[in-house]
Coordinates of C-alpha atoms and ligand atoms in Angstrom, one line a residue:
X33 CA -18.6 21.5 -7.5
X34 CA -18.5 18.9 -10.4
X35 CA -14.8 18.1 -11.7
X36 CA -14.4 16.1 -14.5
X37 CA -12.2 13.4 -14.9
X38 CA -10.6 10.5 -17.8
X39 CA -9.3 7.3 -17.1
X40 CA -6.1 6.6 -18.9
X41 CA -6.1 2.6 -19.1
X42 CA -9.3 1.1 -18.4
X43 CA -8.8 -2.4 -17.1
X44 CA -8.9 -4.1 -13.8
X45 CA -8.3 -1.4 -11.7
X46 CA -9.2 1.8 -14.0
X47 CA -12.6 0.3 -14.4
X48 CA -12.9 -0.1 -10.4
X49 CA -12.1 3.5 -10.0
X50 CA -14.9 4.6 -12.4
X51 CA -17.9 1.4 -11.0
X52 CA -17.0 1.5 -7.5
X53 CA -14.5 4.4 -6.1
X54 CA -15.6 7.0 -8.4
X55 CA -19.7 6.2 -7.6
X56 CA -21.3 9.3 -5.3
X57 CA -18.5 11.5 -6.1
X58 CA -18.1 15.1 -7.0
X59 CA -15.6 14.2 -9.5
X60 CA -17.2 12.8 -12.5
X61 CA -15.5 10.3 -15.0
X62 CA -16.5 11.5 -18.5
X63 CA -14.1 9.5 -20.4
X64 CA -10.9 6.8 -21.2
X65 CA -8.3 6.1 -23.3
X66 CA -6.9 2.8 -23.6
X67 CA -4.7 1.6 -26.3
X68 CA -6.7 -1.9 -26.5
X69 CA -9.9 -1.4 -28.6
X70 CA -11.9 -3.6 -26.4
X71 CA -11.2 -1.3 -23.5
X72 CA -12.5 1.4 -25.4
X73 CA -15.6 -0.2 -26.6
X74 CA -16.0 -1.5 -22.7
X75 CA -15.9 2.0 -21.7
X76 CA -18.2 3.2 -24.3
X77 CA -20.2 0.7 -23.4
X78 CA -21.2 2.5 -19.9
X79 CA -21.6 5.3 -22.1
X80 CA -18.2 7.3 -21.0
X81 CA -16.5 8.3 -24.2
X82 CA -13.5 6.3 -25.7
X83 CA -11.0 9.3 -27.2
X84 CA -8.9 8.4 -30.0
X85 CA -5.9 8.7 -28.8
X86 CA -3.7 10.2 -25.4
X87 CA -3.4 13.7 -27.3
X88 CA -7.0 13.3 -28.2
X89 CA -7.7 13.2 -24.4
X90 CA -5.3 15.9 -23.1
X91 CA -6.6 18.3 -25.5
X92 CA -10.0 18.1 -24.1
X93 CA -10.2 20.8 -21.8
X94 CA -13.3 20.1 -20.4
X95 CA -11.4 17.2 -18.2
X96 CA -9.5 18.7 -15.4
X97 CA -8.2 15.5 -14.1
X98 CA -6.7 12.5 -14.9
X99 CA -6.4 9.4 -13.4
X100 CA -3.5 7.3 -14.7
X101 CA -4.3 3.5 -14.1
X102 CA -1.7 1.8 -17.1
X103 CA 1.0 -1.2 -16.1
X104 CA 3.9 1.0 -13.7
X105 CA 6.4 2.0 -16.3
X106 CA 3.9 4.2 -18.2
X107 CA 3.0 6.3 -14.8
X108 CA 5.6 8.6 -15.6
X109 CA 5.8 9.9 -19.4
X110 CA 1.9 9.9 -18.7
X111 CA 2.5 12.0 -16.3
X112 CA 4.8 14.2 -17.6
X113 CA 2.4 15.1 -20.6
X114 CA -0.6 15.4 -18.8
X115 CA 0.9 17.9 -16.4
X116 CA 2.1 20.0 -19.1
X117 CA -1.5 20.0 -20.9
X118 CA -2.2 21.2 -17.9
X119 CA -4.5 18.1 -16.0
X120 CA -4.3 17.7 -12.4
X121 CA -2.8 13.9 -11.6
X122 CA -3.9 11.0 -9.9
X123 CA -1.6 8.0 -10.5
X124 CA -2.6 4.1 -9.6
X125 CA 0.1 3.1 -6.6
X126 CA 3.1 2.3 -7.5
X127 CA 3.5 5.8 -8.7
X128 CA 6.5 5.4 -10.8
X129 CA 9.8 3.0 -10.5
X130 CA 12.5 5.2 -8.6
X131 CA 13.2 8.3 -6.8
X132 CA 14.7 9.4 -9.9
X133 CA 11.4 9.6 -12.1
X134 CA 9.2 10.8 -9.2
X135 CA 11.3 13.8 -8.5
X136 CA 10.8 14.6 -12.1
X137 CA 7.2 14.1 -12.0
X138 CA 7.1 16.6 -9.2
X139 CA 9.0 18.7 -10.3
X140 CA 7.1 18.9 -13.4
X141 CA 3.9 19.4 -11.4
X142 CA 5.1 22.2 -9.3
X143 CA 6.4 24.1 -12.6
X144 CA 2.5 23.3 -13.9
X145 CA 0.9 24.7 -10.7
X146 CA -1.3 21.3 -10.7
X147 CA -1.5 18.6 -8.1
X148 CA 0.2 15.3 -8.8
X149 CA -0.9 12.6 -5.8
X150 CA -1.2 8.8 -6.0
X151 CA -3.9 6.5 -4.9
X152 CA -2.5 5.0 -1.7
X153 CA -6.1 3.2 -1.4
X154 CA -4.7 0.9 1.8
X155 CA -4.9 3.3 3.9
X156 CA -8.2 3.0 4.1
X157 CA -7.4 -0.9 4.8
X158 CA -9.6 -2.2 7.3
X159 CA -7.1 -4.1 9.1
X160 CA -4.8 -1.1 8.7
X161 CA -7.0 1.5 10.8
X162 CA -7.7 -1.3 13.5
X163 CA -4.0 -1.7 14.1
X164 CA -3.5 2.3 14.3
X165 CA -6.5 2.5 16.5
X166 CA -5.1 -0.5 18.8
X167 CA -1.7 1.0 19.3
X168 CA -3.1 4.9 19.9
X169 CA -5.6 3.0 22.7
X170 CA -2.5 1.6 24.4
X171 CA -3.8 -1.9 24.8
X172 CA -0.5 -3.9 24.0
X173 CA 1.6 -1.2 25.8
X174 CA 4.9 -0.6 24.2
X175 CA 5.1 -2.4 20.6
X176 CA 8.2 -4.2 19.9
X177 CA 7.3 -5.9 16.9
X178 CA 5.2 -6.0 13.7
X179 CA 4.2 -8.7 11.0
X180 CA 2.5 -7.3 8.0
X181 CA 2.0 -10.3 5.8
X182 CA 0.3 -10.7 2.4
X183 CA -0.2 -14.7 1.4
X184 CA -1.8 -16.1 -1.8
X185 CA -1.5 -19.3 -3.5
X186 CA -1.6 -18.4 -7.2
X187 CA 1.6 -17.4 -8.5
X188 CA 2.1 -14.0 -10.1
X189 CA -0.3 -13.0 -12.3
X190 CA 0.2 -13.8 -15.8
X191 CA 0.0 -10.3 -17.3
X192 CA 2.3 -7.1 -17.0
X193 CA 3.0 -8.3 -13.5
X194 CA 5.8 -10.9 -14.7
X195 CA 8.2 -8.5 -17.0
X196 CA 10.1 -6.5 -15.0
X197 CA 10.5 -3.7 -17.7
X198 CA 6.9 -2.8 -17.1
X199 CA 7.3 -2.1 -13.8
X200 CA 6.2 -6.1 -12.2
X201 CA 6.9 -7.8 -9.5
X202 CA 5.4 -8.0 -5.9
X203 CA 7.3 -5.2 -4.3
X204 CA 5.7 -2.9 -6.6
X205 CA 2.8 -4.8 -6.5
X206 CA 2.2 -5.3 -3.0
X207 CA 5.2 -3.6 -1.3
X208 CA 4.0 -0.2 -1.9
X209 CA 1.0 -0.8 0.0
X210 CA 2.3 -2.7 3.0
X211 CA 5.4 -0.2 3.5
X212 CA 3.4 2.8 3.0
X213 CA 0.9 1.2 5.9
X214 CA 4.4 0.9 8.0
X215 CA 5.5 4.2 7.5
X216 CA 1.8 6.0 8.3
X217 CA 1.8 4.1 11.9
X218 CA 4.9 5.7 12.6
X219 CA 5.4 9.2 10.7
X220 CA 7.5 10.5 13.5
X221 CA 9.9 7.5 13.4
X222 CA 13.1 7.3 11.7
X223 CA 14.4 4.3 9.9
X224 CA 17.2 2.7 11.3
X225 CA 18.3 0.2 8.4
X226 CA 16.0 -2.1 6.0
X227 CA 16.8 -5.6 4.9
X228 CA 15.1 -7.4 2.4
X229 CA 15.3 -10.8 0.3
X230 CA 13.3 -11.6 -3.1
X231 CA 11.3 -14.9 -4.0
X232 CA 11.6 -16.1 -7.7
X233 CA 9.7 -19.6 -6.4
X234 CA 7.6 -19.3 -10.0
X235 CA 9.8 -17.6 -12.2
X236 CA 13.1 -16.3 -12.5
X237 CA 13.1 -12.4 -14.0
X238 CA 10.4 -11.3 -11.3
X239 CA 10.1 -11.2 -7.8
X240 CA 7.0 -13.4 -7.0
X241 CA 7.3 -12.5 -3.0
X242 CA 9.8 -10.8 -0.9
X243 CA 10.5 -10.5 3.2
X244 CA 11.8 -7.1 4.6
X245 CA 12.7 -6.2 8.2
X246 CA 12.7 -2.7 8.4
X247 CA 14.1 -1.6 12.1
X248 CA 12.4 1.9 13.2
X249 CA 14.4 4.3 15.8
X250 CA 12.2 3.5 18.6
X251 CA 13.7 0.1 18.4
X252 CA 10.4 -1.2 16.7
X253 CA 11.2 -4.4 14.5
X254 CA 8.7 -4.2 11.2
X255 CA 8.3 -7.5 9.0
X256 CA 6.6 -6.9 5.7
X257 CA 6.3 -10.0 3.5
X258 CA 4.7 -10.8 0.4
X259 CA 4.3 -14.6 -0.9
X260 CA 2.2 -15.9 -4.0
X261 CA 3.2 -20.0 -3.3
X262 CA 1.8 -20.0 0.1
X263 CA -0.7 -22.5 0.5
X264 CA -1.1 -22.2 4.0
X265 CA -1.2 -18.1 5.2
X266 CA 0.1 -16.5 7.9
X267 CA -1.8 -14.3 9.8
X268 CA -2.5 -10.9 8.0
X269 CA -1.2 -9.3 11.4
X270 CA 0.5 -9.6 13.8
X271 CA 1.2 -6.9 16.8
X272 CA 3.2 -7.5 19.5
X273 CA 3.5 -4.7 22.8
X274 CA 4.9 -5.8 26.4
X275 CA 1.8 -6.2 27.6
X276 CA 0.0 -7.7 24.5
X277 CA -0.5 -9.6 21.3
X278 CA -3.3 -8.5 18.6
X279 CA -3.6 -11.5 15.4
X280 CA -5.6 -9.9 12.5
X281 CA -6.5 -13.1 10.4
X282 CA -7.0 -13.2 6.4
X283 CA -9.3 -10.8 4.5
X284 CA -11.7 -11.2 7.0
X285 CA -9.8 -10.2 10.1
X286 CA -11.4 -12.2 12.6
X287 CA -8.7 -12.0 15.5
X288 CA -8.1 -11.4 18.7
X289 CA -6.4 -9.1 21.1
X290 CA -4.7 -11.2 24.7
X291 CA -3.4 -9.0 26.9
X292 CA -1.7 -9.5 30.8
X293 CA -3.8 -9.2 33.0
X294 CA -3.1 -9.2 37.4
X295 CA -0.1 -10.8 38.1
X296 CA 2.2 -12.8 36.1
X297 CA 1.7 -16.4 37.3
X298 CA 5.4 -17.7 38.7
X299 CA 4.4 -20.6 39.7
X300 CA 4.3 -21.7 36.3
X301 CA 3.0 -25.6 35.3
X302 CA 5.8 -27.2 32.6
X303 CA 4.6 -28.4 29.5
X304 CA 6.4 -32.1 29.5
X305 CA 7.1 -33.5 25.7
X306 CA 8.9 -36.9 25.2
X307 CA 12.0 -34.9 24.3
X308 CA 12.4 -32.5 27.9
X309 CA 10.4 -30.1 29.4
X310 CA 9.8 -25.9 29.3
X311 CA 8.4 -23.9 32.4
X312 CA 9.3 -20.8 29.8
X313 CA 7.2 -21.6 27.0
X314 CA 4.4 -22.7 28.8
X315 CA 0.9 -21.0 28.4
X316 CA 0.1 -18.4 31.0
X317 CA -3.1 -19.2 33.6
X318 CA -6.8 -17.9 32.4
X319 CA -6.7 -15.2 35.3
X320 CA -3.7 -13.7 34.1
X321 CA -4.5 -12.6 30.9
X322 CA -7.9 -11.3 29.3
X323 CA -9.3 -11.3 25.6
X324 CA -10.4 -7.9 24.0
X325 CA -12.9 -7.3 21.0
X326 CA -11.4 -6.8 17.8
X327 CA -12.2 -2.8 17.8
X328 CA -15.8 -2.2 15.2
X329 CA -13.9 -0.1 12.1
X330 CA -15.0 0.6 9.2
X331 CA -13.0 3.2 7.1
X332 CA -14.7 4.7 4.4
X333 CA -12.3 5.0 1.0
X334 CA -14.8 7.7 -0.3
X335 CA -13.1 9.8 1.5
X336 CA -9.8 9.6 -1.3
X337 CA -11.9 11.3 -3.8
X338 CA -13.7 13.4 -1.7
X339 CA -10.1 14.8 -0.2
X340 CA -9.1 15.3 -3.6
X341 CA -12.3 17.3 -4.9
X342 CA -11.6 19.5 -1.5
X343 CA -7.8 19.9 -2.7
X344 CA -9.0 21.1 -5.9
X345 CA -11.5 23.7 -4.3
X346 CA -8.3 24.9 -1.9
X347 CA -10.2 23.6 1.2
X348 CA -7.7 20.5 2.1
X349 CA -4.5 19.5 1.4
X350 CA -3.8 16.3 -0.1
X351 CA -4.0 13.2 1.9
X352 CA -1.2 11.5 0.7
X353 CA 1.8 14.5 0.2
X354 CA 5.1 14.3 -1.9
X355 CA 7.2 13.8 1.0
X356 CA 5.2 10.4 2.2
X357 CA 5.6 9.3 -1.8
X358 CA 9.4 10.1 -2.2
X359 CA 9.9 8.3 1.1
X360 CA 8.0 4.9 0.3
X361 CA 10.2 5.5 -2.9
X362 CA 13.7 5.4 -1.1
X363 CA 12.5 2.3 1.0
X364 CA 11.0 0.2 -2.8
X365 CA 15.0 1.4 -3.8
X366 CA 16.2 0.6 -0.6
X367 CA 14.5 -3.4 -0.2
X368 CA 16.1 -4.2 -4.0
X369 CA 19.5 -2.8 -2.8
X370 CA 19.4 -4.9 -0.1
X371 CA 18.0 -7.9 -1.9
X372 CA 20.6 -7.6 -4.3
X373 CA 23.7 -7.2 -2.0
X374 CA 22.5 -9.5 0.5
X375 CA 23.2 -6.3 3.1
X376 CA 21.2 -4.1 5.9
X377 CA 21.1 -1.1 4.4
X378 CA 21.1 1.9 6.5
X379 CA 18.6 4.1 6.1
X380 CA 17.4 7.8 7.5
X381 CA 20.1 7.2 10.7
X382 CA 23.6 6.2 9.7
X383 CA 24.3 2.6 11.7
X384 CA 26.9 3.6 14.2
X385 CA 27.1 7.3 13.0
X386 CA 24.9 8.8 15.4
Ligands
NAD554 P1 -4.6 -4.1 -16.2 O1 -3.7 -4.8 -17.1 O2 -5.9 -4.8 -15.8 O3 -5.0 -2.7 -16.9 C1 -4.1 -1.9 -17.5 C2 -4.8 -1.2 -18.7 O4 -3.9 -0.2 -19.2 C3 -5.1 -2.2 -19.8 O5 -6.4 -2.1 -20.2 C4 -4.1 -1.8 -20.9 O6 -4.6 -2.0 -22.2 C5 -3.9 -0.3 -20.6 N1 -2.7 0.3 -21.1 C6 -1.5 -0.3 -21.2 N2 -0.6 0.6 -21.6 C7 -1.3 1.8 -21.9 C8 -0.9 3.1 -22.3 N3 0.4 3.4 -22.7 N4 -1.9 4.0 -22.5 C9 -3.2 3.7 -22.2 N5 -3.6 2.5 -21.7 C10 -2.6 1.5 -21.6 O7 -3.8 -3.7 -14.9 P2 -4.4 -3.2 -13.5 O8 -4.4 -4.4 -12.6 O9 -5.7 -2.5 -13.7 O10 -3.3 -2.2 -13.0 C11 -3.2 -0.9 -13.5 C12 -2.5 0.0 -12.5 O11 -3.3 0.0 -11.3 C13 -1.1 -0.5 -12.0 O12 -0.3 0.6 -11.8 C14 -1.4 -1.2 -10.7 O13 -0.3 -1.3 -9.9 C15 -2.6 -0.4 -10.2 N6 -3.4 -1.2 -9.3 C16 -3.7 -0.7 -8.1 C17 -4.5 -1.3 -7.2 C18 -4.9 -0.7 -5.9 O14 -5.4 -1.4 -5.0 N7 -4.5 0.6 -5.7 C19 -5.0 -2.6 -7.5 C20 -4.7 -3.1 -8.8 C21 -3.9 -2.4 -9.7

């Protein structure tokens, strides 16, 4: 069944929504609103129609959805008046700045009947599925540590992105996506404590990177970071079990999975440096460890819309609930309150109250 649907903001990513994720779909982008006239006239110029106005828009009641795609601090009164004209919501991730406004914005759609989600689009991250499908297989045996690492070299972007009183800044940005990944491997893990620091290597008033350890209940140890002045990257991830080590590379995730393999060589050779020597350090023997494929994903993000036009038609239930957005909401609070006292902050288990 077709649904129609507006774009409200039509730049970078509303206009991917409506070339790329929206192509194929039952739900059907009819039209935008943007408050730049050369947005409009971009729309109109793939024939969608440009309304006049936001209450141009919501009084439309052939549209049944909207997407909301602005900078992050107009998510929420966005929200608020599209629920109560009585649109089903779709917000671009982050989607809003605290717990605070989120509860309000579900509250409001609970009161309207109407479905309020948010476009957690990563978790259709290539990368993302390969490390699920890697720890459900076993292959590393028990993980002990993740690195979830996001490296560019170009600064923060120069638009909306630098003032933090529109919502910028890279745990926002970036931190949304990479904590919501951490949270989906483990949705039956409790959060021990999170501790986080902030870069402000470009610029003072916004975060440009950030690091955050966040340790689970099962012991796990789980490093998100973020950098925009790295120049050389890290590897996208890294997974790290008793038994093995998986490295995702870059955007292209070549890698590698090395796990043990027969018996652990004792009879280790040192490696000998000018300085002294290490038996510990040195690298195990070919025979006792083997290399495994990378495993051949490839998720399919039509799916997001396609879960939404069943949720609509009472068939599904969302894919990503209010619970899983409040929590990724306490943890965004959490990293800044730890970034700004310098303190591990406990988390869903009380440190030494259990
Ligand atoms: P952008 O600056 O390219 O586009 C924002 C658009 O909103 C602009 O055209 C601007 O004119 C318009 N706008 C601003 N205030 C408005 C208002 N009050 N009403 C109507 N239009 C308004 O930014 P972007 O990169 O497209 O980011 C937009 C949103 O999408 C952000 O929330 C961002 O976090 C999110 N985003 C998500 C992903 C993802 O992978 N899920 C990627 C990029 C951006």
């Amino acid at each position: 069944m077709r649904h129609n649907l507006a774009i409200i903001g039509f730049g970078g990513m509303g206009s991917f929504h409506y070339k790329k994720l929206l192509k194929g779909q039952e739900i059907v982008c009819t039209g935008v609103w943007d408050i730049r006239e050369e947005r409009r006239e971009y729309a109109e110029s793939f024939g969608l129609h440009a309304y006049e106005s936001l209450e141009d828009l919501l009084a439309d009641e052939s549209i049944e959805i909207v997407l909301i795609a602005t900078p992050n601090d107009c998510h929420h009164p966005i929200a608020l008046q599209a629920l109560a004209a009585g649109k089903h919501v779709i917000c671009e991730k982050p989607v809003t700045l605290n717990t605070q406004l989120l509860t309000e914005m579900l509250e409001a759609a609970e009161q309207a009947g109407k479905l309020l989600t948010v476009h957690q689009n990563r978790r259709w991250d290539r990368g993302y599925r390969i490390v699920h499908q890697v720890m459900a297989e076993g292959k590393l045996g028990e993980i002990y540590r993740i690195e979830s690492r996001v490296h560019g070299a170009h600064g923060i972007p120069g638009d909306w992105r630098q003032d933090p009183k529109q919502g910028g800044g890279m745990v926002y940005d970036w931190g949304i996506h990479l904590l919501d990944q951490a949270v989906m491997l483990f949705p039956e893990a409790k959060i021990r404590s999170v501790y986080a620091t902030l870069n402000h290597v470009t610029n003072e008033q916004t975060d440009d990177g950030f690091f955050v350890d966040l340790l689970f209940d099962n012991g796990i140890h789980y490093i998100v970071e973020v950098g925009t002045s790295h120049f050389i990257t890290l590897p996208r991830w890294m997974v790290m079990g008793r038994d093995g080590t998986m490295l995702l590379d870059n955007w292209g995730l070549e890698g590698k999975i090395v796990c043990a393999h027969g018996e652990d060589d004792k009879d280790v050779v040192p490696v000998v440096t000018a300085a002294g020597l290490t038996k510990t350090m040195a690298p195990r023997r070919e025979d006792t460890i083997q290399t495994l494929d990378i495993p051949d994903i490839w998720p399919d993000i039509g799916e997001y819309y396609r879960n939404i036009t069943a949720v609509l038609e009472g068939r599904e239930s969302p894919i990503v609930t209010p619970p899983q957005m409040l929590r990724v909401m306490r943890l965004i609070q959490a990293v800044f309150a730890s970034a700004r006292t310098g303190e591990c902050i406990p988390f869903e288990i009380e440190i030494g109250n259990e």
